[in-house]
Amino acid sequence: MANTSLNLVSLDFDTIKANLINYLSSQPTFQDYNFAGSNLNVLIDLLSYNTSLNAFYLNMIASEMFLDSAQLRSSVVSRAKELNYTPRSYKSSTAIVNAVFPQPNPPLSIFNIPAGTSFSGKNANGSYTFTTDNNIYLYPSNNQFQANLQIYEGSYATDSFVMNYGIEGQQFILSNMNVDTSTISVVSVENNGANNIQYQHASSLFNVSNTSPVFFVQAVSDTSWEIVFGDNAFGRTPLDGSTILATYRMTSGTDGNGCSNFSINTNLGPANGLSTAPNYTLTVLANSYNGSNAESIESIRYNAPRAYQVQERAITTRDYETLVLQNYADAAAAHAFGGETVSGSVDYGKVYVAVMSQSGVPFSGIEKLDIQTFLSDKCTIGITPIVIDPDYLYLEITSSATFDSNATTNSIVDIETSISNAIQTFNNANLIGFNKVFSLSRLEEAINGAESSISSNQTTTIMRKDIVPSLNTPTSINISYGNPIVAGSFSSTVFVSENRQYMYTDYNPNNNTFTLVQNSGGGVSVVNSTNTVYLQDVTNPSAQNYTAVGTIDYSMGTISLSQITITGLGDTQSPSIQFTATPAEQDISVNGNVVVQIDLSNLNISANPLSS
């Protein structure tokens, strides 16, 4: 019969020891025994430690058996493997350069740029090696050789293995971890070199027969990678004793992004029968981009079950989003929607995919085209994917914090820096992605927690939309904040039209439609009874004119402006006109392909000591 004095719920040391003592005390032999002052206390400690250690060990083992709770990378990778998910490897950044080689003397009929030609690229992190991935042959035109080259960051390495049927479960693990797995090339050298069989990378068993020379790549612990061959039922196994040569590119991942200054390291003279290195000119068409590091544990945990649902095809909008996040490490979030849902301009047969980058900077045209081409191979016939930028709603933050100077040794500058860091952390934790809600009260709470001496803060928010106009072209502008705005707060930056400077505003001091209304809470609001937007002529500050040019819906936060030809911008450093408005509510929500982001480069922060 079970002893009811044993508690099997809590497994910490103190509880286990108390349970053992309670159990022994319930026995007639030890009923009046003083356990604390006896040698038996040491034995009870030993039993308690052993039980607690075993409980902890078994709990950790159980946790590692499930994708949701596993903490070790090897466990997460193993669980993901059951879902047929291969984590992202390191990926080389790509740059596009235009190379021009003058016709040498004596002239050449063809110019060769061999595979593995080395380039040097520089960015803020330092200098990196870039290489070509195949042989490139150029033909003369206008007395020169010219081509747009795609070059990839990293250098090549080769691992060799010997196939040994005598080793059960033989593994072919690559010796480097920072491998771009998309570049792996495998050759089986058989019959003492009489046959060299090129193996092709396969990601599934589709169209794989027992004679198909294919290999598979799977992840092992610590971001290492293993080459796996078929079993002669699905995929050909190399012959016993054959030499396996695996060549691949090693890369620095994200560190190689943003290189904009390139030069050629390899002397191309010998490859073209020249005694000296040929002259050349390199023009950068696209700075290096799309380099990424190995996929993180949390990313694998998130993507593996979703990739299992997608099965490498894009049918639903969620499939498009999952494929982008699975294959592009620089994508922080994605939102897909059908062209038939576009308000006002229905576009059947299109799927729009808005992709947000990790840095918040919009993807370049080349990067978006790369994603679009990738998705085109995954979607059904008749569907065209189009990659677009998210519709950014920026928030300009002004915060004045009060702190107790007696409770800290930090200077005002230190406290203001801590507040800036807290705002950045808040933005990254709460606003990266789509369908997010900005809460002013939660931001104020984060600011108060930035420094223990801060007692309170007064924080205000202004919403901003940036519109890049088509210059010298008649254009109608429509703006949507998606949130209610305060009457009299809408305005724009200065722009030029017909040699005069203008800005938009919904407040006209010369118009009696603007009235002040007393609120029930005691405050005062500005009311624009005609919902009119004005074009304010600011060419001459002493004589400003207002012309009605549009309408505004304050409850919806939408503005419609009549057609205008813009010939220039007041701020020559900015390519856009900035439209700002004060939100009528503290919480700001967005949906669809709209992303709300705090403008971290435009924070207005001040810290003030408490007055005595």
XYZ file of C-alpha atoms in Angstrom:
612
model
C 0.000 0.000 0.000
C 1.379 3.449 -0.961
C 2.634 5.689 1.813
C 0.554 8.873 1.881
C 3.299 10.874 3.610
C 5.382 10.998 0.407
C 4.812 14.103 -1.776
C 5.817 13.406 -5.377
C 4.906 16.811 -6.812
C 7.839 19.030 -5.792
C 11.288 17.723 -6.683
C 13.621 20.383 -5.240
C 16.179 19.352 -2.616
C 14.491 20.859 0.447
C 11.075 19.395 -0.367
C 12.523 15.942 -1.070
C 14.428 16.000 2.230
C 11.333 17.092 4.144
C 9.331 14.289 2.484
C 11.930 11.687 3.464
C 11.980 12.906 7.067
C 8.162 12.899 7.210
C 8.136 9.365 5.860
C 10.711 8.083 8.345
C 8.969 9.891 11.219
C 5.776 8.024 10.383
C 7.568 4.701 11.003
C 7.496 3.333 14.598
C 11.275 2.806 14.616
C 12.079 6.515 13.966
C 8.977 8.117 15.476
C 10.857 10.205 18.085
C 14.189 10.380 16.241
C 16.081 13.701 16.049
C 17.085 13.691 12.372
C 18.753 17.121 12.377
C 21.340 16.136 14.939
C 22.160 12.612 13.821
C 24.414 10.860 11.324
C 21.270 9.723 9.519
C 20.884 13.344 8.409
C 23.923 12.882 6.094
C 22.323 9.851 4.457
C 19.070 11.752 3.966
C 21.022 14.634 2.358
C 22.701 12.156 0.021
C 19.391 10.586 -0.979
C 17.843 14.033 -1.490
C 20.708 15.282 -3.637
C 20.634 12.124 -5.757
C 16.860 12.289 -6.227
C 16.922 16.004 -7.074
C 19.799 15.534 -9.552
C 18.034 12.647 -11.286
C 14.788 14.619 -11.451
C 16.564 17.605 -13.016
C 18.468 15.381 -15.459
C 15.351 13.509 -16.574
C 13.426 16.771 -16.915
C 16.145 18.215 -19.177
C 16.195 15.032 -21.265
C 12.428 15.217 -21.670
C 12.635 18.891 -22.664
C 15.203 18.147 -25.372
C 12.809 15.636 -26.953
C 10.395 18.328 -28.136
C 10.908 21.194 -30.573
C 9.061 23.700 -28.378
C 11.204 23.126 -25.274
C 14.616 21.995 -26.590
C 17.521 24.292 -25.726
C 20.496 22.588 -27.401
C 21.016 23.356 -31.074
C 21.665 19.688 -31.816
C 18.282 18.805 -30.307
C 16.431 21.526 -32.211
C 18.111 20.474 -35.473
C 17.256 16.828 -34.810
C 13.588 17.635 -34.133
C 13.468 19.828 -37.256
C 14.933 16.969 -39.299
C 11.842 14.921 -38.449
C 9.810 17.630 -40.184
C 12.081 17.426 -43.255
C 13.396 20.919 -42.504
C 16.979 21.881 -43.311
C 18.084 25.001 -41.410
C 19.576 27.906 -43.352
C 23.335 27.834 -43.628
C 25.635 30.792 -43.928
C 25.019 32.574 -47.209
C 27.467 34.610 -49.260
C 26.627 38.216 -49.955
C 26.368 39.069 -53.656
C 27.670 42.128 -55.472
C 27.163 43.138 -59.092
C 29.986 44.966 -60.838
C 30.462 46.107 -64.403
C 33.937 45.071 -65.582
C 35.579 46.662 -68.629
C 38.877 45.374 -70.064
C 40.518 47.333 -72.934
C 41.580 45.296 -75.958
C 45.258 44.401 -75.384
C 47.971 44.427 -77.992
C 48.089 42.007 -79.761
C 44.256 41.857 -79.716
C 42.295 38.905 -78.341
C 39.233 37.280 -79.902
C 37.959 36.103 -76.510
C 38.662 37.113 -72.902
C 38.381 34.575 -70.080
C 37.503 35.289 -66.446
C 38.024 31.881 -64.772
C 35.850 30.489 -61.996
C 37.308 31.451 -58.627
C 38.704 34.784 -59.848
C 39.335 36.755 -56.673
C 38.072 40.269 -55.975
C 38.593 42.425 -52.906
C 35.647 44.360 -51.482
C 35.582 46.847 -48.614
C 32.884 48.022 -46.220
C 32.788 49.476 -42.710
C 33.753 46.076 -41.245
C 36.952 45.757 -43.276
C 38.089 43.981 -46.435
C 36.529 40.782 -47.808
C 37.325 38.363 -50.606
C 34.775 37.908 -53.406
C 34.960 35.296 -56.151
C 33.265 34.314 -59.390
C 31.468 30.963 -59.330
C 31.937 29.898 -62.975
C 33.980 30.556 -66.085
C 32.991 33.718 -67.957
C 33.943 34.287 -71.599
C 33.753 37.791 -73.082
C 33.796 38.812 -76.731
C 35.162 42.149 -78.014
C 32.894 45.101 -78.720
C 34.030 48.669 -79.432
C 37.640 47.586 -78.883
C 36.986 46.362 -75.343
C 35.588 43.442 -73.319
C 32.693 44.266 -71.015
C 30.319 42.320 -68.748
C 28.165 42.655 -65.648
C 29.584 40.172 -63.139
C 27.938 38.631 -60.096
C 30.616 38.029 -57.487
C 30.168 36.254 -54.168
C 31.839 36.879 -50.823
C 33.999 34.037 -49.550
C 36.679 31.587 -50.618
C 36.540 27.947 -51.701
C 37.672 24.870 -49.790
C 37.645 21.139 -50.586
C 37.186 18.205 -48.187
C 38.069 14.645 -49.258
C 36.637 11.411 -47.889
C 37.018 7.724 -48.733
C 33.875 5.636 -49.079
C 34.275 2.620 -46.806
C 31.473 0.066 -46.750
C 33.123 -1.530 -43.734
C 32.215 1.431 -41.521
C 28.617 1.169 -40.402
C 26.846 4.519 -40.453
C 29.797 6.307 -42.078
C 29.360 10.105 -42.032
C 30.764 12.739 -44.373
C 30.844 15.900 -42.231
C 32.374 19.038 -43.739
C 35.322 20.418 -41.807
C 34.116 24.046 -41.825
C 30.982 25.463 -40.240
C 30.543 28.741 -42.151
C 29.587 26.914 -45.355
C 27.190 28.269 -47.961
C 25.434 24.953 -48.631
C 24.027 26.188 -51.949
C 27.589 26.096 -53.344
C 28.467 22.502 -52.384
C 29.764 20.463 -55.321
C 30.440 16.714 -54.916
C 32.505 14.441 -57.179
C 33.055 10.726 -56.700
C 36.417 9.544 -58.057
C 35.994 5.821 -58.750
C 37.999 2.922 -60.208
C 41.340 4.591 -59.436
C 40.347 7.745 -61.276
C 38.927 6.064 -64.361
C 35.456 7.472 -63.591
C 34.702 10.889 -62.138
C 30.993 11.119 -61.350
C 29.489 14.525 -60.629
C 26.774 14.329 -57.995
C 23.875 16.804 -57.963
C 22.298 18.347 -54.866
C 18.737 17.115 -54.242
C 16.298 18.516 -51.693
C 13.622 15.803 -52.088
C 13.108 12.318 -53.524
C 11.114 13.631 -56.454
C 12.449 12.192 -59.746
C 15.239 10.359 -57.869
C 15.824 6.787 -59.065
C 18.208 4.109 -57.833
C 20.854 5.257 -60.351
C 20.513 9.019 -59.803
C 23.877 10.515 -58.730
C 22.489 12.844 -56.069
C 23.500 13.913 -52.599
C 21.560 15.460 -49.752
C 22.712 17.996 -47.175
C 21.622 17.861 -43.567
C 22.589 19.853 -40.505
C 24.408 18.412 -37.523
C 25.314 20.064 -34.230
C 27.179 23.387 -33.977
C 26.166 24.542 -37.473
C 28.186 21.764 -39.136
C 26.942 20.090 -42.311
C 26.861 16.509 -43.502
C 26.804 15.075 -47.035
C 24.368 12.151 -47.354
C 24.228 9.789 -50.338
C 21.420 7.564 -51.520
C 20.987 3.891 -50.641
C 20.770 2.506 -54.216
C 16.991 2.544 -53.888
C 16.658 6.316 -53.949
C 19.933 7.718 -55.203
C 23.183 6.056 -56.194
C 25.775 5.141 -53.572
C 29.429 5.775 -54.583
C 31.495 2.612 -55.048
C 33.416 1.186 -52.121
C 36.898 2.725 -51.959
C 36.016 5.729 -54.098
C 37.305 9.166 -53.133
C 34.640 11.768 -52.366
C 35.614 15.398 -53.079
C 33.304 18.032 -51.632
C 34.024 21.618 -52.718
C 32.181 24.558 -51.185
C 32.422 28.264 -50.444
C 33.161 29.545 -46.942
C 31.691 32.945 -46.145
C 31.540 35.657 -43.503
C 27.745 35.949 -43.756
C 26.247 39.311 -42.851
C 29.654 40.892 -42.257
C 30.242 40.944 -46.022
C 27.130 43.005 -46.790
C 27.434 46.602 -47.949
C 30.785 46.377 -49.745
C 30.992 49.190 -52.292
C 34.677 49.428 -53.214
C 36.062 46.572 -55.340
C 39.298 45.615 -57.051
C 40.544 42.463 -58.816
C 43.104 40.386 -56.918
C 43.706 37.658 -59.519
C 46.122 38.308 -62.369
C 43.997 37.496 -65.433
C 46.976 37.735 -67.787
C 48.067 34.054 -67.770
C 44.469 32.861 -68.292
C 44.376 34.891 -71.505
C 47.907 34.287 -72.783
C 49.159 37.722 -71.654
C 52.511 38.369 -70.008
C 51.147 41.144 -67.767
C 47.904 41.766 -65.891
C 45.364 43.528 -68.136
C 44.030 46.956 -67.277
C 40.451 47.119 -66.086
C 37.704 49.417 -64.819
C 35.128 48.277 -62.245
C 31.831 50.071 -61.719
C 29.658 48.908 -58.818
C 26.076 48.329 -59.956
C 24.889 46.870 -56.639
C 26.662 46.905 -53.290
C 27.022 43.462 -51.756
C 23.733 42.262 -50.262
C 21.805 39.221 -49.009
C 24.644 37.700 -46.975
C 23.359 35.905 -43.884
C 24.554 33.866 -40.918
C 23.458 30.359 -39.985
C 19.848 30.167 -38.839
C 19.347 30.694 -35.111
C 17.725 28.173 -32.782
C 14.603 30.309 -32.350
C 14.279 30.793 -36.085
C 14.484 27.020 -36.662
C 11.905 26.478 -33.939
C 9.547 28.941 -35.661
C 10.119 27.984 -39.301
C 10.353 24.174 -39.160
C 6.656 23.377 -38.547
C 5.560 26.065 -41.006
C 7.917 24.816 -43.694
C 6.451 21.337 -43.174
C 3.021 22.776 -43.942
C 4.274 24.651 -47.010
C 6.114 21.669 -48.557
C 8.156 23.944 -50.851
C 5.117 25.279 -52.700
C 3.225 28.550 -52.533
C -0.548 28.153 -52.547
C -1.891 30.265 -49.691
C -0.645 33.703 -48.690
C 0.872 32.134 -45.564
C 2.959 29.889 -47.851
C 4.514 32.935 -49.532
C 5.328 34.493 -46.166
C 6.873 31.271 -44.825
C 9.014 30.701 -47.916
C 10.447 34.225 -47.724
C 11.266 33.971 -44.009
C 12.703 30.474 -44.467
C 15.075 31.387 -47.295
C 16.015 35.045 -46.668
C 17.659 35.706 -43.327
C 17.581 39.477 -43.859
C 13.769 39.383 -43.948
C 12.376 40.235 -40.518
C 8.721 39.843 -41.526
C 6.571 39.285 -44.590
C 2.946 39.927 -45.469
C 1.286 38.501 -48.596
C -2.090 39.400 -50.066
C -3.904 38.666 -53.318
C -4.294 41.253 -56.035
C -8.067 40.761 -55.900
C -8.079 42.344 -52.417
C -6.435 45.608 -53.504
C -8.930 48.394 -52.924
C -9.678 50.499 -55.989
C -7.350 48.607 -58.361
C -8.229 44.901 -58.378
C -5.437 42.904 -60.022
C -6.330 39.249 -60.518
C -3.551 36.703 -60.884
C -1.113 38.690 -58.737
C 0.153 37.983 -55.234
C 1.793 40.944 -53.538
C 4.426 40.191 -50.909
C 5.548 43.022 -48.660
C 8.914 42.204 -47.063
C 10.416 44.061 -44.123
C 14.190 43.903 -43.640
C 15.960 43.293 -40.323
C 17.479 46.789 -40.462
C 14.222 48.504 -41.411
C 15.847 49.866 -44.581
C 13.779 48.930 -47.672
C 15.212 46.180 -49.856
C 16.895 47.323 -53.056
C 15.305 46.679 -56.435
C 17.769 43.861 -57.141
C 17.009 42.178 -53.807
C 13.266 42.368 -54.401
C 13.714 40.924 -57.891
C 15.750 38.066 -56.410
C 12.951 37.220 -53.948
C 10.369 37.560 -56.702
C 12.266 35.138 -58.976
C 12.587 32.640 -56.125
C 8.844 32.744 -55.419
C 7.978 32.410 -59.112
C 9.342 28.850 -59.103
C 7.163 27.902 -56.113
C 3.738 29.237 -57.105
C 1.073 27.741 -59.336
C 0.703 28.444 -63.052
C -1.051 31.724 -63.769
C 0.018 33.417 -60.533
C 2.613 36.180 -60.608
C 4.305 37.163 -57.317
C 5.258 40.822 -56.922
C 7.562 41.862 -54.067
C 6.898 45.338 -52.700
C 8.091 47.514 -49.843
C 5.914 47.724 -46.739
C 3.899 50.887 -46.247
C 5.814 52.458 -43.372
C 4.084 54.586 -40.750
C 6.835 56.366 -38.834
C 6.475 57.710 -35.312
C 8.427 60.747 -34.169
C 8.925 60.585 -30.418
C 9.473 63.532 -28.069
C 10.131 62.589 -24.462
C 11.010 64.698 -21.432
C 12.024 62.608 -18.413
C 12.398 63.773 -14.828
C 15.000 62.067 -12.623
C 16.328 62.279 -9.065
C 19.931 63.464 -9.287
C 20.564 62.192 -5.742
C 19.683 58.626 -6.785
C 22.216 58.272 -9.581
C 25.809 59.041 -10.483
C 25.035 59.140 -14.214
C 25.150 62.409 -16.092
C 22.237 63.875 -18.040
C 23.855 62.666 -21.267
C 24.129 59.121 -19.853
C 20.466 59.121 -18.852
C 19.371 60.440 -22.247
C 21.440 57.687 -23.903
C 19.776 55.080 -21.680
C 16.363 56.413 -22.724
C 17.341 56.232 -26.414
C 18.477 52.628 -25.954
C 15.240 51.776 -24.144
C 13.171 53.229 -26.996
C 15.198 51.250 -29.542
C 14.738 48.041 -27.533
C 10.995 48.752 -27.286
C 10.773 49.275 -31.034
C 12.641 46.055 -31.850
C 10.689 43.988 -29.344
C 7.189 45.264 -30.094
C 7.033 46.811 -33.576
C 9.075 44.554 -35.879
C 6.525 42.935 -38.165
C 3.017 43.436 -39.481
C -0.301 43.927 -37.644
C 1.414 45.500 -34.642
C 0.001 47.960 -32.101
C 1.977 50.859 -30.660
C 1.022 51.606 -27.051
C 2.145 54.963 -25.679
C 1.644 53.830 -22.077
C 3.933 50.836 -22.601
C 6.583 53.091 -24.173
C 6.362 55.461 -21.188
C 6.773 52.445 -18.902
C 9.883 51.395 -20.840
C 11.331 54.913 -20.574
C 10.744 54.969 -16.803
C 12.580 51.634 -16.574
C 15.582 52.871 -18.558
C 17.210 54.359 -15.439
C 16.330 53.687 -11.791
C 16.458 57.391 -10.955
C 13.755 58.355 -13.500
C 10.522 59.181 -11.679
C 8.297 60.165 -14.601
C 8.243 61.216 -18.230
C 6.073 63.173 -20.615
C 6.110 61.565 -24.052
C 4.269 62.647 -27.183
C 3.953 61.025 -30.597
C 3.604 62.385 -34.109
C 2.694 60.102 -37.044
C 4.567 60.556 -40.316
C 4.179 59.265 -43.850
C 6.985 59.746 -46.406
C 5.858 60.113 -50.020
C 8.357 60.119 -52.900
C 6.717 62.268 -55.613
C 7.174 61.898 -59.354
C 8.880 65.166 -60.225
C 7.703 67.244 -63.191
C 4.638 65.021 -63.572
C 1.060 65.949 -62.593
C 0.370 63.798 -59.537
C -2.511 63.276 -57.115
C -1.440 62.384 -53.575
C -3.463 60.209 -51.185
C -2.328 59.604 -47.617
C -3.705 57.190 -45.026
C -2.537 57.056 -41.420
C -5.102 54.384 -40.595
C -5.719 56.050 -37.231
C -7.751 59.109 -36.103
C -5.819 62.382 -36.157
C -6.196 65.710 -34.374
C -7.711 68.564 -36.387
C -5.232 71.321 -37.148
C -2.171 69.053 -36.773
C -1.679 67.932 -40.390
C 1.250 69.478 -42.287
C 4.007 68.637 -44.753
C 7.583 69.587 -45.451
C 8.304 72.256 -48.076
C 8.365 71.439 -51.796
C 8.662 73.449 -55.013
C 6.053 73.868 -57.745
C 6.216 76.428 -60.563
C 9.218 78.121 -58.932
C 7.345 78.755 -55.686
C 7.643 77.029 -52.318
C 4.630 75.350 -50.777
C 3.575 73.093 -47.947
C 0.309 71.343 -47.094
C -1.681 72.061 -43.925
C -5.197 71.625 -42.620
C -5.005 74.773 -40.491
C -5.830 78.145 -42.052
C -5.632 81.006 -39.563
C -7.600 83.204 -41.985
C -10.580 80.841 -42.098
C -13.298 81.008 -39.472
C -14.197 77.352 -39.975
C -11.587 76.604 -37.309
C -13.097 76.898 -33.854
C -12.030 75.997 -30.349
C -14.344 73.580 -28.546
C -14.302 72.975 -24.797
C -14.077 69.249 -24.022
C -15.967 67.601 -21.179
C -12.651 66.788 -19.533
C -11.671 70.444 -19.438
C -9.373 70.475 -22.456
C -9.727 72.423 -25.688
C -9.860 70.934 -29.201
C -9.512 72.500 -32.623
C -12.385 71.685 -34.977
C -12.261 72.098 -38.760
C -15.908 72.098 -39.795
C -15.150 71.893 -43.554
C -12.493 69.101 -43.474
C -10.390 71.116 -45.927
C -6.677 70.815 -46.690
C -4.820 73.904 -47.877
C -1.785 74.547 -50.050
C 0.203 77.140 -48.120
C 2.494 79.390 -50.195
C 5.589 79.934 -48.023
C 7.786 81.583 -50.683
C 7.452 84.903 -48.883
C 7.166 84.365 -45.094
C 5.550 87.771 -44.611
C 2.741 87.145 -47.124
C 1.518 83.559 -46.948
C -1.498 82.517 -49.014
C -3.792 79.528 -48.501
C -5.569 77.657 -51.299
C -8.035 74.802 -50.727
C -6.669 71.727 -52.532
C -8.055 68.644 -50.781
C -10.106 67.022 -48.058
C -9.277 65.252 -44.818
C -11.190 62.631 -42.821
C -10.062 63.036 -39.211
C -11.776 59.910 -37.897
C -10.137 57.649 -40.492
C -6.872 59.572 -40.855
C -7.126 59.801 -44.643
C -6.201 62.771 -46.844
C -6.952 63.250 -50.544
C -5.027 65.997 -52.385
C -5.769 67.331 -55.842
C -3.355 67.031 -58.756
C -0.166 69.093 -58.652
C 3.137 69.195 -60.541
C 6.069 69.077 -58.111
C 9.391 70.222 -59.549
C 11.642 69.989 -56.486
C 11.908 69.449 -52.742
C 12.784 71.961 -50.085
C 15.188 69.521 -48.432
C 17.610 68.457 -51.150
C 18.961 65.659 -48.911
C 15.599 63.896 -48.734
C 13.876 62.228 -51.706
C 10.433 62.479 -50.110
C 7.810 64.864 -48.820
C 7.090 64.169 -45.158
C 3.478 64.421 -43.999
C 2.940 64.599 -40.240
C -0.128 64.550 -37.995
C -0.841 64.140 -34.284
C -2.724 60.926 -33.385
C -6.010 61.435 -31.589
C -5.524 58.271 -29.508
C -2.617 56.911 -27.481
C -2.647 53.469 -29.102
C -1.765 53.310 -32.802
C -2.696 50.139 -34.697
C -1.918 49.095 -38.275
C -2.964 46.219 -40.518
C -2.400 44.874 -44.006
C 1.010 45.683 -45.427
C 1.514 48.680 -43.097
C 4.427 48.613 -40.651
C 4.607 51.033 -37.728
C 8.148 52.007 -36.713
C 9.650 54.539 -34.338
C 12.028 56.837 -36.244
C 15.109 56.076 -34.146
C 17.174 58.650 -36.033
C 14.779 61.453 -35.107
C 14.310 61.110 -31.341
C 13.859 64.272 -29.282
C 14.885 63.313 -25.740
C 15.634 65.426 -22.698
C 16.364 64.500 -19.083
C 15.722 67.024 -16.325
C 16.643 66.743 -12.624
C 13.898 67.089 -10.024
C 13.603 70.657 -8.754
C 14.387 70.958 -5.048
